[in-house]
Short mmCIF file of C-alpha atoms in Angstrom, two decimals:
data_model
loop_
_atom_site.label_atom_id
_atom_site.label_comp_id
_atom_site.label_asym_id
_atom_site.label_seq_id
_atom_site.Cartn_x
_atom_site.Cartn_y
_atom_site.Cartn_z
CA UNK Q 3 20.89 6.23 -7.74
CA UNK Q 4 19.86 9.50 -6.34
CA UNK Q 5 19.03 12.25 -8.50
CA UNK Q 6 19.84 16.07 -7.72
CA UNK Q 7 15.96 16.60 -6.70
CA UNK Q 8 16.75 14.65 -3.82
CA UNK Q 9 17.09 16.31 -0.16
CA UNK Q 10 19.95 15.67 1.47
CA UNK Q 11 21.93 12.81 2.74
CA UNK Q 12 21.95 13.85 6.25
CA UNK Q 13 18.09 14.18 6.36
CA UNK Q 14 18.33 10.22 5.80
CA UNK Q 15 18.85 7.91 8.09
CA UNK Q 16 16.90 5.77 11.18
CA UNK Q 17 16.29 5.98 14.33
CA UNK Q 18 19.04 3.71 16.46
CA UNK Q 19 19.01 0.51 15.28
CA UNK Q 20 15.35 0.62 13.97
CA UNK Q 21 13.74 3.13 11.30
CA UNK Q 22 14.33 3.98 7.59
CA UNK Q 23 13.49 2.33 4.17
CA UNK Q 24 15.47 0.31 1.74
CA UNK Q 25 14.71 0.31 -2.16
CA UNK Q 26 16.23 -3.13 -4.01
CA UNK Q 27 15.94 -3.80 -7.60
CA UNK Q 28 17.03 -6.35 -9.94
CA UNK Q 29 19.39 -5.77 -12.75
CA UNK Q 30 16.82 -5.81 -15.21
CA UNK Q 31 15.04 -2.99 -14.26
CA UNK Q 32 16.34 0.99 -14.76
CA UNK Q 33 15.86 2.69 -11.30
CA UNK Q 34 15.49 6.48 -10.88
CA UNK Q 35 15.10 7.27 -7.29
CA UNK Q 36 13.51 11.38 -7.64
CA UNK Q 37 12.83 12.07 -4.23
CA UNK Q 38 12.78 10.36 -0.68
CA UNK Q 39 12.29 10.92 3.32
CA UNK Q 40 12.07 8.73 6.15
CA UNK Q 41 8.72 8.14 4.91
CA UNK Q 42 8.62 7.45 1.75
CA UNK Q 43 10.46 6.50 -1.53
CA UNK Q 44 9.88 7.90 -5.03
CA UNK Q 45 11.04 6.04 -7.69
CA UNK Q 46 10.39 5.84 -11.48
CA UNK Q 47 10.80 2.24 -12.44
CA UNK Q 48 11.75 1.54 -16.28
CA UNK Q 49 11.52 -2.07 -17.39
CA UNK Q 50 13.69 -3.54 -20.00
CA UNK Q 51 10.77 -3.96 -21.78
CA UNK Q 52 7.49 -1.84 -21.22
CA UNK Q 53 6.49 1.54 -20.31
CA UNK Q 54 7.63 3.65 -17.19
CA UNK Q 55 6.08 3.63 -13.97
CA UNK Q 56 5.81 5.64 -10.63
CA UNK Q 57 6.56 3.73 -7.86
CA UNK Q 58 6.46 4.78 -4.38
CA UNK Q 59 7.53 2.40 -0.88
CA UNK Q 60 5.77 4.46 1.67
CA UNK Q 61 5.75 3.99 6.03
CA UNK Q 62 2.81 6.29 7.26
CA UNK Q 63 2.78 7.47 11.01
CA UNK Q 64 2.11 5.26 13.91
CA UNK Q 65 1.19 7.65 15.98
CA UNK Q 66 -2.00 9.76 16.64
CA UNK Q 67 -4.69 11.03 13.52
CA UNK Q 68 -2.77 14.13 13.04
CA UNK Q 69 0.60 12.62 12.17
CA UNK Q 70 -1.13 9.83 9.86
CA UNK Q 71 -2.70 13.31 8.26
CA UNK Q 72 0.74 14.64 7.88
CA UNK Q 73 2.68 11.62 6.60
CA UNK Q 74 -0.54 11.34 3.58
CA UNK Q 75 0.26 14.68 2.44
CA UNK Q 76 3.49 12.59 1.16
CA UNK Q 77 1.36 10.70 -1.65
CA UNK Q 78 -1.36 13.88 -2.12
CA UNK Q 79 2.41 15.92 -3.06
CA UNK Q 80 2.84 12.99 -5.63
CA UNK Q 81 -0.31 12.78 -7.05
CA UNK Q 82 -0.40 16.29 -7.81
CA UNK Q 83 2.74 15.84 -9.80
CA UNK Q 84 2.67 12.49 -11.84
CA UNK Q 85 1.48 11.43 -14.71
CA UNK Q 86 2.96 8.17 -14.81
CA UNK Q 87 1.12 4.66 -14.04
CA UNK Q 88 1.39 4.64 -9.86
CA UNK Q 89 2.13 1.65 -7.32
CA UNK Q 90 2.63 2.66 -3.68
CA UNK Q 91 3.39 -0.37 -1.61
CA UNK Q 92 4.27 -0.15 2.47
CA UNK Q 93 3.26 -0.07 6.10
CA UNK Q 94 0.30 2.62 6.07
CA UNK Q 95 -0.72 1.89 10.03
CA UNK Q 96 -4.28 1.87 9.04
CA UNK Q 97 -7.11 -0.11 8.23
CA UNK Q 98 -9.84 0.05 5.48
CA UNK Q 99 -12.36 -1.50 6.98
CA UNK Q 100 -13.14 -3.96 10.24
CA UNK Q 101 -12.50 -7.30 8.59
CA UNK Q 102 -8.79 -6.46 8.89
CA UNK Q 103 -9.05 -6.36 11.83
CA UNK Q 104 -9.11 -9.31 15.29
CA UNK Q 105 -9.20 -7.68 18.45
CA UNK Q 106 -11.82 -6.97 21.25
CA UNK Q 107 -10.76 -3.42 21.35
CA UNK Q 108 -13.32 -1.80 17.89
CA UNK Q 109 -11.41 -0.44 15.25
CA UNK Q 110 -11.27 3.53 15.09
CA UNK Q 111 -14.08 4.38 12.86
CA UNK Q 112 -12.72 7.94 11.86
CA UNK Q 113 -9.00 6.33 10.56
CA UNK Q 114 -11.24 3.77 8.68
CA UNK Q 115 -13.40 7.01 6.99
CA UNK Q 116 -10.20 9.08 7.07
CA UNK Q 117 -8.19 6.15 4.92
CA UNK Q 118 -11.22 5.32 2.75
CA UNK Q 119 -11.34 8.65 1.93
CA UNK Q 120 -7.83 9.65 0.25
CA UNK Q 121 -7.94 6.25 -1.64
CA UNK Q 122 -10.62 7.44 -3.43
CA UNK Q 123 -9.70 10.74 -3.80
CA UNK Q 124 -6.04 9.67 -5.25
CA UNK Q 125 -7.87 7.14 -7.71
CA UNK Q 126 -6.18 4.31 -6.15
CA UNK Q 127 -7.32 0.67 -5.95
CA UNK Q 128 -6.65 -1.96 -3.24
CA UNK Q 129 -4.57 -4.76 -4.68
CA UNK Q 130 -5.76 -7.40 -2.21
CA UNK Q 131 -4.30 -9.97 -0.29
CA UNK Q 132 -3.38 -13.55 -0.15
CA UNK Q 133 -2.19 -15.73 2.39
CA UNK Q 134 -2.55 -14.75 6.22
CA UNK Q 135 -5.56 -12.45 6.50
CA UNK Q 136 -3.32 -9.90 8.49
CA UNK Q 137 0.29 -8.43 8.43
CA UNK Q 138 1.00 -7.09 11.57
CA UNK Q 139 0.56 -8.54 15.47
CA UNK Q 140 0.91 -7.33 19.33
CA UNK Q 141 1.88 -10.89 20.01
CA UNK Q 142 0.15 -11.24 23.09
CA UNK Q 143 -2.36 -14.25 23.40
CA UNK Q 144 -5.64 -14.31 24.40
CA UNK Q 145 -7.92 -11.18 24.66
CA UNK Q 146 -4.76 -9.60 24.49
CA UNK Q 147 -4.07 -10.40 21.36
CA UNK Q 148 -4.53 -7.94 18.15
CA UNK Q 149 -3.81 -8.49 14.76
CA UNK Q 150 -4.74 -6.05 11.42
CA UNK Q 151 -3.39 -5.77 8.16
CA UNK Q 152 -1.70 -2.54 7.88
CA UNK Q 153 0.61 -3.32 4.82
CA UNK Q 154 -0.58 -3.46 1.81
CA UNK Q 155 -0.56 -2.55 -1.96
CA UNK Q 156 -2.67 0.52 -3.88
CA UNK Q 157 -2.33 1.30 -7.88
CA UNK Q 158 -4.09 3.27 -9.95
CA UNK Q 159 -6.34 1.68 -12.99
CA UNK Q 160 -3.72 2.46 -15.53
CA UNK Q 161 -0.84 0.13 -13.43
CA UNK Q 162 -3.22 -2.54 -13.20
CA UNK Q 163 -4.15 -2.54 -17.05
CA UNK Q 164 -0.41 -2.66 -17.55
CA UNK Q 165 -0.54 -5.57 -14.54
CA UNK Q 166 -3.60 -7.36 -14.23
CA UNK Q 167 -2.76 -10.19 -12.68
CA UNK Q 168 -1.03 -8.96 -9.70
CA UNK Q 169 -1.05 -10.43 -6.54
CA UNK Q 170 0.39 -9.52 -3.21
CA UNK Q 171 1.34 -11.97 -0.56
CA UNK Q 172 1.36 -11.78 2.81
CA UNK Q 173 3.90 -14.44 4.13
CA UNK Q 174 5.25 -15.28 7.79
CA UNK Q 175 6.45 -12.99 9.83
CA UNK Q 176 9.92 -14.15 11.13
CA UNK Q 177 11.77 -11.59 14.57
CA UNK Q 178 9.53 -9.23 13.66
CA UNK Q 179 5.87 -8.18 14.72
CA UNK Q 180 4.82 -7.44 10.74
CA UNK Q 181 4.60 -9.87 8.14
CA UNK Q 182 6.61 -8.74 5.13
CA UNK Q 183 4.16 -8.64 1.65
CA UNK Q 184 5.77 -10.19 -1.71
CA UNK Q 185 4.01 -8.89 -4.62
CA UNK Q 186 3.74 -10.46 -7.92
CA UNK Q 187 3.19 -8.41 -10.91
CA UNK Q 188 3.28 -11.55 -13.06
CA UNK Q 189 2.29 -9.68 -16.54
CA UNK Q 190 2.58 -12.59 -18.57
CA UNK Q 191 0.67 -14.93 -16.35
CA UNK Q 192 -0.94 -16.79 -18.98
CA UNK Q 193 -3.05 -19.95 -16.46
CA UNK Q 194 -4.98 -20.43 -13.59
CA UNK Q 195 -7.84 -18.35 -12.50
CA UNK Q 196 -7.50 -14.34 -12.28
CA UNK Q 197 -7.28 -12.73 -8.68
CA UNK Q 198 -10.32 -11.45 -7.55
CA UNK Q 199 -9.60 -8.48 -5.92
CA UNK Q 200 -12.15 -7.21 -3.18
CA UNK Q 201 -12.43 -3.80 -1.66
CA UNK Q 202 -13.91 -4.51 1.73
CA UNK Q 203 -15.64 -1.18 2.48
CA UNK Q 204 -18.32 -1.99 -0.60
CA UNK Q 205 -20.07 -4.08 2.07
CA UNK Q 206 -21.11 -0.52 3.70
CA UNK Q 207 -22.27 0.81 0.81
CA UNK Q 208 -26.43 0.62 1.03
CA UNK Q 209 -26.81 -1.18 -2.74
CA UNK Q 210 -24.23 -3.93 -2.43
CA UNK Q 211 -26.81 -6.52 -2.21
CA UNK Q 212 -28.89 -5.40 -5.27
CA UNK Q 213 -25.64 -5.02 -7.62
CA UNK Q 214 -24.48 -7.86 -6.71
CA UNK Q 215 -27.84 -9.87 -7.84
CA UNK Q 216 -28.44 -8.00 -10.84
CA UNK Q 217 -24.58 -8.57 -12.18
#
């Protein structure tokens, strides 16, 4: 469903045959779609049983620092306005920190700060991965060859009280140079061990080694 907040049909669409975003839910779960562009997806998700949340499917630029700037103003716009527990989940073209990515060619170290950055300043929390280490590849071979993990899933602390034992998959990528991510928000996982979640840019921080020993 599209509310009346929504801009335009016409301003939706894709590019030829490739561009755009698709939204699927099941039948057990109350939709309300309150805004959307060819970046991103708002939705407010209402479960047949539980409390609402915010959930956003977002693309960010591919192209140079200024247009990754531009396409983030999408979630700061959000932030500013919700109240609601928040999951964004999508291709953000960016990296958080060097382990995600293979390549000879270094990563660009002013993305990495850039992207570090607005995570922290939205409150938002890395969600992990499982699977194959990366989600997206040049498909070359060789020296040629890069691969990073540019989709991925962020929440805030109150989604993942509400969620805890989420998990996000990265599985096989099939005609396609990304690897499509599955998450599981599994709330009434109840065995096995709990996903440790790791935030790879803690390794940079000058006290890692010390916290780590005393906890």
């Amino acid at each position: 469903m599209v509310t009346k907040t929504s801009p335009p049909l016409k301003e939706w669409g894709t590019s030829g045959t490739t561009g755009g975003l698709t939204l699927i839910w099941k039948s057990n779960l109350d939709i309300e779609i309150t805004y959307f562009s060819l970046n991103h997806i708002n939705a407010i998700a209402r479960p047949t049983i539980g409390f609402p949340w915010l959930f956003n499917g977002y693309y960010g630029s591919p192209y140079d620092f200024n247009s990754k700037d531009e396409s983030w103003n999408l979630l700061d716009k959000t932030a500013s306005n919700n109240q609601l527990p928040w999951l964004v989940i999508g291709d953000f073209n960016i990296i958080l920190h060097d382990t995600e990515k293979f390549s000879t060619q270094p990563s660009d170290a002013n993305e990495v700060v850039f992207f570090n950055n607005k995570i922290l300043d939205l409150d938002l929390v890395d969600l992990g991965t499982t699977e194959c280490p990366f989600t997206w590849s040049n498909k070359m071979s060789g020296h040629a060859l890069t691969e990073q993990r540019l989709n991925r899933g962020l929440a805030t602390e109150s989604w993942l009280l509400r969620y805890p034992n989420s998990t996000i998959s990265n599985m096989l990528a099939i005609g396609s140079d990304n690897h499509p991510i599955l998450l599981n928000s599994n709330p009434n996982w109840k065995i096995g061990k709990i996903p440790f979640k790791f935030f790879g840019p803690w390794l940079d921080h000058e006290d890692y080694k010390k916290i780590i020993a005393e906890c």
